[in-house]
Amino acid sequence: MFIDTHAHLNFEAFELDNGQVIERAKIAGVEKIIIPSSNLKTSLKAIEIAEKFEGVFAAVGLHPIHVKDEAFDEENFQKLAKNKKVVAIGEIGLDYYYDKSNLLNQKEVLIKSIKLAQVVSKPIIVHSREAAADILPILMTESPIPSGVMHCFQEDWQFAQAVLEMGFYLSFTGLITFSKNQKTIEVLKETPLERILIETDCPYMTPEPYRGKRNEPTYVIEVAKKIAEIKKIPLEKVETQTTKNAEKLFKI
Ligand code: NI
């Protein structure tokens, strides 16, 4: 059994067929799926889908690229975060790639989101793009340091080491099947399998050999295959361990 720990089935790309997509994934062996959110609206949608399907879970949160569009509605997010099907707060973090003009606001929302995770005792799903240097001190000054995962990992080994030391997991996407970026592959080689999660980040990041098509949870198996190839270990080992890791972190 595989677990896709990051699938945006709450996005418009899946509006018409999320049920069929989930069905296909289960038949292929992807029996559990976590749907992370980007704002309040997609958080509600993630819960709606999770409540409809067994093995499907939600994460709620305000993504850093959306903090410019809406204020962090603490009261509502807290209500949603307590839902039984919500297994994490996410995705949250910092993104300096799209917009560097609202750093303070991004940091403020990130801190509030971490506090929310602490209140409901759930892990965080963190997005970091060109923001490693700022994210680390925020995570490390929190007490207790939250548990969580750095999703769609693209930073360097130095950053990876620091978050691994904090107890975080690193999650890899289809990016590793097509990226020319050796840095991510090097991080993957160094990271113990016990600390790796797999995800599609669908509808984005479609892995080889499906490039050009809409991504979906079924394809998370391609990510696992690539990890097995890079680490020179059997696919079954990647399957068993990454599933164990996700079940432990998200208590699913
Ligand atoms: Ni995402």
mmCIF file of C-alpha atoms and ligand atoms in Angstrom:
data_model
loop_
_atom_site.group_PDB
_atom_site.id
_atom_site.type_symbol
_atom_site.label_atom_id
_atom_site.label_comp_id
_atom_site.label_asym_id
_atom_site.label_seq_id
_atom_site.Cartn_x
_atom_site.Cartn_y
_atom_site.Cartn_z
ATOM 1 C CA MET A 1 0.000 0.000 0.000
ATOM 2 C CA PHE A 2 1.163 3.499 -0.890
ATOM 3 C CA ILE A 3 0.096 6.825 0.620
ATOM 4 C CA ASP A 4 -0.071 10.037 -1.385
ATOM 5 C CA THR A 5 0.601 12.580 1.374
ATOM 6 C CA HIS A 6 -0.111 15.644 -0.753
ATOM 7 C CA ALA A 7 -2.843 15.658 -3.396
ATOM 8 C CA HIS A 8 -4.934 18.743 -4.164
ATOM 9 C CA LEU A 9 -8.128 16.900 -5.025
ATOM 10 C CA ASN A 10 -9.917 19.973 -3.654
ATOM 11 C CA PHE A 11 -8.698 22.063 -6.616
ATOM 12 C CA GLU A 12 -10.740 22.861 -9.694
ATOM 13 C CA ALA A 13 -8.755 20.415 -11.828
ATOM 14 C CA PHE A 14 -10.561 17.572 -9.995
ATOM 15 C CA GLU A 15 -13.967 19.195 -9.624
ATOM 16 C CA LEU A 16 -15.697 16.822 -12.027
ATOM 17 C CA ASP A 17 -14.055 13.512 -11.256
ATOM 18 C CA ASN A 18 -12.461 13.439 -7.784
ATOM 19 C CA GLY A 19 -14.427 10.272 -6.936
ATOM 20 C CA GLN A 20 -13.126 8.426 -9.988
ATOM 21 C CA VAL A 21 -9.589 9.635 -9.313
ATOM 22 C CA ILE A 22 -9.759 8.283 -5.742
ATOM 23 C CA GLU A 23 -11.214 5.010 -6.988
ATOM 24 C CA ARG A 24 -8.410 4.624 -9.564
ATOM 25 C CA ALA A 25 -5.784 5.313 -6.911
ATOM 26 C CA LYS A 26 -7.204 2.663 -4.577
ATOM 27 C CA ILE A 27 -7.243 0.051 -7.330
ATOM 28 C CA ALA A 28 -3.592 0.860 -8.073
ATOM 29 C CA GLY A 29 -2.671 0.422 -4.376
ATOM 30 C CA VAL A 30 -2.669 4.051 -3.244
ATOM 31 C CA GLU A 31 -5.086 3.434 -0.399
ATOM 32 C CA LYS A 32 -4.655 6.598 1.637
ATOM 33 C CA ILE A 33 -4.570 10.197 0.423
ATOM 34 C CA ILE A 34 -4.107 13.506 2.234
ATOM 35 C CA ILE A 35 -5.633 16.631 0.690
ATOM 36 C CA PRO A 36 -3.847 19.831 1.742
ATOM 37 C CA SER A 37 -5.447 23.234 1.264
ATOM 38 C CA SER A 38 -4.482 26.694 0.071
ATOM 39 C CA ASN A 39 -7.118 28.918 1.720
ATOM 40 C CA LEU A 40 -10.385 28.775 3.665
ATOM 41 C CA LYS A 41 -12.487 27.779 0.655
ATOM 42 C CA THR A 42 -10.257 24.884 -0.395
ATOM 43 C CA SER A 43 -9.989 23.827 3.267
ATOM 44 C CA LEU A 44 -13.768 23.400 3.385
ATOM 45 C CA LYS A 45 -13.642 21.487 0.113
ATOM 46 C CA ALA A 46 -10.843 19.213 1.371
ATOM 47 C CA ILE A 47 -12.924 18.281 4.419
ATOM 48 C CA GLU A 48 -16.008 17.732 2.263
ATOM 49 C CA ILE A 49 -14.135 15.230 0.072
ATOM 50 C CA ALA A 50 -12.371 13.560 3.024
ATOM 51 C CA GLU A 51 -15.688 13.007 4.787
ATOM 52 C CA LYS A 52 -17.053 11.255 1.726
ATOM 53 C CA PHE A 53 -14.277 8.716 1.185
ATOM 54 C CA GLU A 54 -12.621 6.173 3.426
ATOM 55 C CA GLY A 55 -8.834 6.534 3.540
ATOM 56 C CA VAL A 56 -8.974 10.158 2.428
ATOM 57 C CA PHE A 57 -7.909 12.873 4.875
ATOM 58 C CA ALA A 58 -7.626 16.662 4.864
ATOM 59 C CA ALA A 59 -5.186 19.357 5.968
ATOM 60 C CA VAL A 60 -6.400 22.920 6.447
ATOM 61 C CA GLY A 61 -4.452 26.157 6.150
ATOM 62 C CA LEU A 62 -3.602 29.347 4.331
ATOM 63 C CA HIS A 63 -0.822 28.942 1.747
ATOM 64 C CA PRO A 64 1.831 31.711 1.734
ATOM 65 C CA ILE A 65 0.989 32.754 -1.820
ATOM 66 C CA HIS A 66 -2.602 33.426 -0.689
ATOM 67 C CA VAL A 67 -1.926 35.560 2.372
ATOM 68 C CA LYS A 68 -2.178 38.597 0.106
ATOM 69 C CA ASP A 69 -5.749 37.625 -0.897
ATOM 70 C CA GLU A 70 -7.305 36.821 2.460
ATOM 71 C CA ALA A 71 -6.711 37.414 6.163
ATOM 72 C CA PHE A 72 -5.993 34.389 8.334
ATOM 73 C CA ASP A 73 -9.404 33.604 9.809
ATOM 74 C CA GLU A 74 -8.234 32.117 13.087
ATOM 75 C CA GLU A 75 -11.639 31.294 14.461
ATOM 76 C CA ASN A 76 -12.814 29.394 11.415
ATOM 77 C CA PHE A 77 -9.522 27.605 10.857
ATOM 78 C CA GLN A 78 -9.538 26.471 14.472
ATOM 79 C CA LYS A 79 -13.005 25.048 14.040
ATOM 80 C CA LEU A 80 -11.977 23.183 10.889
ATOM 81 C CA ALA A 81 -8.690 22.009 12.406
ATOM 82 C CA LYS A 82 -10.589 20.112 15.090
ATOM 83 C CA ASN A 83 -12.469 18.017 12.531
ATOM 84 C CA LYS A 84 -11.715 14.282 12.895
ATOM 85 C CA LYS A 85 -10.756 13.947 9.230
ATOM 86 C CA VAL A 86 -8.241 16.800 9.466
ATOM 87 C CA VAL A 87 -4.831 15.256 10.126
ATOM 88 C CA ALA A 88 -2.542 18.294 9.684
ATOM 89 C CA ILE A 89 -2.299 22.048 9.261
ATOM 90 C CA GLY A 90 -1.203 22.863 5.730
ATOM 91 C CA GLU A 91 -0.026 23.842 3.517
ATOM 92 C CA ILE A 92 1.647 26.708 5.297
ATOM 93 C CA GLY A 93 5.059 28.310 5.002
ATOM 94 C CA LEU A 94 6.943 30.991 3.139
ATOM 95 C CA ASP A 95 7.224 31.612 -0.588
ATOM 96 C CA TYR A 96 9.675 34.279 -1.760
ATOM 97 C CA TYR A 97 9.621 33.062 -5.346
ATOM 98 C CA TYR A 98 6.213 34.481 -6.260
ATOM 99 C CA ASP A 99 6.104 37.493 -3.986
ATOM 100 C CA LYS A 100 8.680 39.117 -1.778
ATOM 101 C CA SER A 101 6.603 42.208 -1.028
ATOM 102 C CA ASN A 102 4.697 40.786 1.946
ATOM 103 C CA LEU A 103 7.334 38.963 3.959
ATOM 104 C CA LEU A 104 6.070 40.204 7.301
ATOM 105 C CA ASN A 105 2.540 39.130 6.582
ATOM 106 C CA GLN A 106 3.706 35.705 5.393
ATOM 107 C CA LYS A 107 5.745 35.208 8.556
ATOM 108 C CA GLU A 108 2.891 36.333 10.771
ATOM 109 C CA VAL A 109 0.465 33.852 9.196
ATOM 110 C CA LEU A 110 3.042 31.066 9.438
ATOM 111 C CA ILE A 111 3.525 31.683 13.161
ATOM 112 C CA LYS A 112 -0.229 31.790 13.791
ATOM 113 C CA SER A 113 -0.624 28.551 11.831
ATOM 114 C CA ILE A 114 2.059 26.803 13.880
ATOM 115 C CA LYS A 115 0.313 27.922 17.074
ATOM 116 C CA LEU A 116 -2.933 26.506 15.727
ATOM 117 C CA ALA A 117 -1.200 23.171 15.047
ATOM 118 C CA GLN A 118 0.023 23.164 18.641
ATOM 119 C CA VAL A 119 -3.457 23.880 19.990
ATOM 120 C CA VAL A 120 -5.007 20.957 18.097
ATOM 121 C CA SER A 121 -1.891 18.726 18.427
ATOM 122 C CA LYS A 122 -1.554 18.043 14.725
ATOM 123 C CA PRO A 123 1.553 18.141 12.483
ATOM 124 C CA ILE A 124 2.261 20.837 9.897
ATOM 125 C CA ILE A 125 2.777 20.529 6.141
ATOM 126 C CA VAL A 126 5.320 23.189 5.203
ATOM 127 C CA HIS A 127 5.921 24.835 1.849
ATOM 128 C CA SER A 128 9.282 26.598 1.486
ATOM 129 C CA ARG A 129 10.375 28.229 -1.721
ATOM 130 C CA GLU A 130 13.544 30.321 -1.692
ATOM 131 C CA ALA A 131 12.808 30.946 1.972
ATOM 132 C CA ALA A 132 14.873 28.337 3.838
ATOM 133 C CA ALA A 133 16.912 30.915 5.765
ATOM 134 C CA ASP A 134 13.784 32.548 7.198
ATOM 135 C CA ILE A 135 11.712 29.440 7.821
ATOM 136 C CA LEU A 136 14.234 27.637 9.992
ATOM 137 C CA PRO A 137 14.474 30.219 12.808
ATOM 138 C CA ILE A 138 10.669 30.459 12.945
ATOM 139 C CA LEU A 139 10.294 26.687 13.339
ATOM 140 C CA MET A 140 13.138 26.437 15.827
ATOM 141 C CA THR A 141 11.947 29.163 18.181
ATOM 142 C CA GLU A 142 8.618 27.415 18.631
ATOM 143 C CA SER A 143 8.345 25.432 21.808
ATOM 144 C CA PRO A 144 7.723 22.621 21.569
ATOM 145 C CA ILE A 145 9.100 22.395 18.024
ATOM 146 C CA PRO A 146 6.175 21.193 15.899
ATOM 147 C CA SER A 147 6.241 17.873 14.078
ATOM 148 C CA GLY A 148 5.744 17.945 10.360
ATOM 149 C CA VAL A 149 6.974 17.568 6.847
ATOM 150 C CA MET A 150 8.773 19.811 4.371
ATOM 151 C CA HIS A 151 6.744 19.145 1.276
ATOM 152 C CA CYS A 152 7.977 19.031 -2.345
ATOM 153 C CA PHE A 153 11.533 19.245 -1.071
ATOM 154 C CA GLN A 154 13.814 21.363 -3.265
ATOM 155 C CA GLU A 155 16.265 22.982 -0.864
ATOM 156 C CA ASP A 156 19.874 21.931 -0.216
ATOM 157 C CA TRP A 157 21.369 19.309 2.097
ATOM 158 C CA GLN A 158 22.319 21.850 4.733
ATOM 159 C CA PHE A 159 18.678 22.862 5.142
ATOM 160 C CA ALA A 160 17.570 19.233 4.904
ATOM 161 C CA GLN A 161 19.924 18.286 7.723
ATOM 162 C CA ALA A 162 18.630 21.069 9.947
ATOM 163 C CA VAL A 163 14.979 20.087 9.500
ATOM 164 C CA LEU A 164 15.792 16.390 9.895
ATOM 165 C CA GLU A 165 17.492 17.214 13.189
ATOM 166 C CA MET A 166 14.287 18.938 14.290
ATOM 167 C CA GLY A 167 12.450 15.662 13.676
ATOM 168 C CA PHE A 168 10.819 16.653 10.409
ATOM 169 C CA TYR A 169 10.163 14.417 7.427
ATOM 170 C CA LEU A 170 11.113 15.333 3.858
ATOM 171 C CA SER A 171 8.576 14.700 1.140
ATOM 172 C CA PHE A 172 9.467 14.134 -2.505
ATOM 173 C CA THR A 173 7.333 14.576 -5.619
ATOM 174 C CA GLY A 174 7.511 13.627 -9.296
ATOM 175 C CA LEU A 175 10.084 16.395 -9.602
ATOM 176 C CA ILE A 176 12.776 13.789 -8.911
ATOM 177 C CA THR A 177 11.756 11.891 -12.058
ATOM 178 C CA PHE A 178 12.371 14.788 -14.436
ATOM 179 C CA SER A 179 14.414 17.485 -12.702
ATOM 180 C CA LYS A 180 17.913 18.215 -13.927
ATOM 181 C CA ASN A 181 18.567 19.568 -10.462
ATOM 182 C CA GLN A 182 21.168 17.258 -8.879
ATOM 183 C CA LYS A 183 20.776 18.992 -5.517
ATOM 184 C CA THR A 184 17.426 17.340 -4.781
ATOM 185 C CA ILE A 185 18.757 13.917 -5.822
ATOM 186 C CA GLU A 186 21.751 14.350 -3.512
ATOM 187 C CA VAL A 187 19.430 15.232 -0.612
ATOM 188 C CA LEU A 188 17.344 12.155 -1.364
ATOM 189 C CA LYS A 189 20.424 9.924 -1.348
ATOM 190 C CA GLU A 190 21.494 11.256 2.059
ATOM 191 C CA THR A 191 18.078 11.212 3.740
ATOM 192 C CA PRO A 192 17.302 8.019 5.709
ATOM 193 C CA LEU A 193 14.277 6.163 4.304
ATOM 194 C CA GLU A 194 12.721 6.363 7.783
ATOM 195 C CA ARG A 195 12.311 10.109 7.262
ATOM 196 C CA ILE A 196 10.970 10.174 3.700
ATOM 197 C CA LEU A 197 7.393 10.686 2.554
ATOM 198 C CA ILE A 198 6.065 10.495 -0.981
ATOM 199 C CA GLU A 199 3.515 12.775 -2.614
ATOM 200 C CA THR A 200 2.225 13.815 -6.021
ATOM 201 C CA ASP A 201 1.363 17.494 -5.309
ATOM 202 C CA CYS A 202 -1.231 16.874 -8.023
ATOM 203 C CA PRO A 203 -2.528 18.367 -10.276
ATOM 204 C CA TYR A 204 1.042 19.717 -10.587
ATOM 205 C CA MET A 205 4.450 18.005 -10.814
ATOM 206 C CA THR A 206 3.374 15.092 -13.030
ATOM 207 C CA PRO A 207 6.138 12.453 -12.935
ATOM 208 C CA GLU A 208 7.706 10.676 -15.868
ATOM 209 C CA PRO A 209 6.411 8.873 -17.921
ATOM 210 C CA TYR A 210 3.172 10.858 -17.666
ATOM 211 C CA ARG A 211 4.588 14.366 -18.247
ATOM 212 C CA GLY A 212 2.029 16.567 -20.016
ATOM 213 C CA LYS A 213 -0.951 14.830 -18.397
ATOM 214 C CA ARG A 214 -2.791 16.015 -15.300
ATOM 215 C CA ASN A 215 -1.111 14.498 -12.253
ATOM 216 C CA GLU A 216 -3.134 12.291 -9.852
ATOM 217 C CA PRO A 217 -2.526 10.135 -6.737
ATOM 218 C CA THR A 218 -2.059 6.894 -8.740
ATOM 219 C CA TYR A 219 1.223 8.313 -10.065
ATOM 220 C CA VAL A 220 2.765 8.534 -6.599
ATOM 221 C CA ILE A 221 3.997 5.001 -7.351
ATOM 222 C CA GLU A 222 6.343 6.543 -9.954
ATOM 223 C CA VAL A 223 7.875 8.682 -7.213
ATOM 224 C CA ALA A 224 8.406 5.568 -5.068
ATOM 225 C CA LYS A 225 9.982 3.743 -8.033
ATOM 226 C CA LYS A 226 12.420 6.596 -8.596
ATOM 227 C CA ILE A 227 13.406 6.631 -4.911
ATOM 228 C CA ALA A 228 14.052 2.878 -5.082
ATOM 229 C CA GLU A 229 16.198 3.410 -8.177
ATOM 230 C CA ILE A 230 18.203 6.290 -6.686
ATOM 231 C CA LYS A 231 18.727 4.547 -3.347
ATOM 232 C CA LYS A 232 19.322 1.173 -5.049
ATOM 233 C CA ILE A 233 16.802 -0.642 -2.841
ATOM 234 C CA PRO A 234 13.697 -2.726 -3.674
ATOM 235 C CA LEU A 235 10.465 -0.831 -4.400
ATOM 236 C CA GLU A 236 8.695 -2.881 -1.692
ATOM 237 C CA LYS A 237 11.025 -1.408 0.891
ATOM 238 C CA VAL A 238 10.184 2.138 -0.198
ATOM 239 C CA GLU A 239 6.479 1.249 -0.224
ATOM 240 C CA THR A 240 6.461 -0.260 3.274
ATOM 241 C CA GLN A 241 8.645 2.344 4.961
ATOM 242 C CA THR A 242 7.102 5.504 3.448
ATOM 243 C CA THR A 243 3.646 4.174 4.323
ATOM 244 C CA LYS A 244 4.769 3.523 7.887
ATOM 245 C CA ASN A 245 6.235 7.033 8.087
ATOM 246 C CA ALA A 246 3.050 8.724 6.876
ATOM 247 C CA GLU A 247 0.879 6.654 9.211
ATOM 248 C CA LYS A 248 3.081 7.610 12.131
ATOM 249 C CA LEU A 249 3.278 11.340 11.395
ATOM 250 C CA PHE A 250 -0.384 11.866 10.509
ATOM 251 C CA LYS A 251 -1.787 9.165 12.842
ATOM 252 C CA ILE A 252 -3.802 7.635 10.001
HETATM 253 NI NI NI B 1 0.831 21.716 -2.665
#
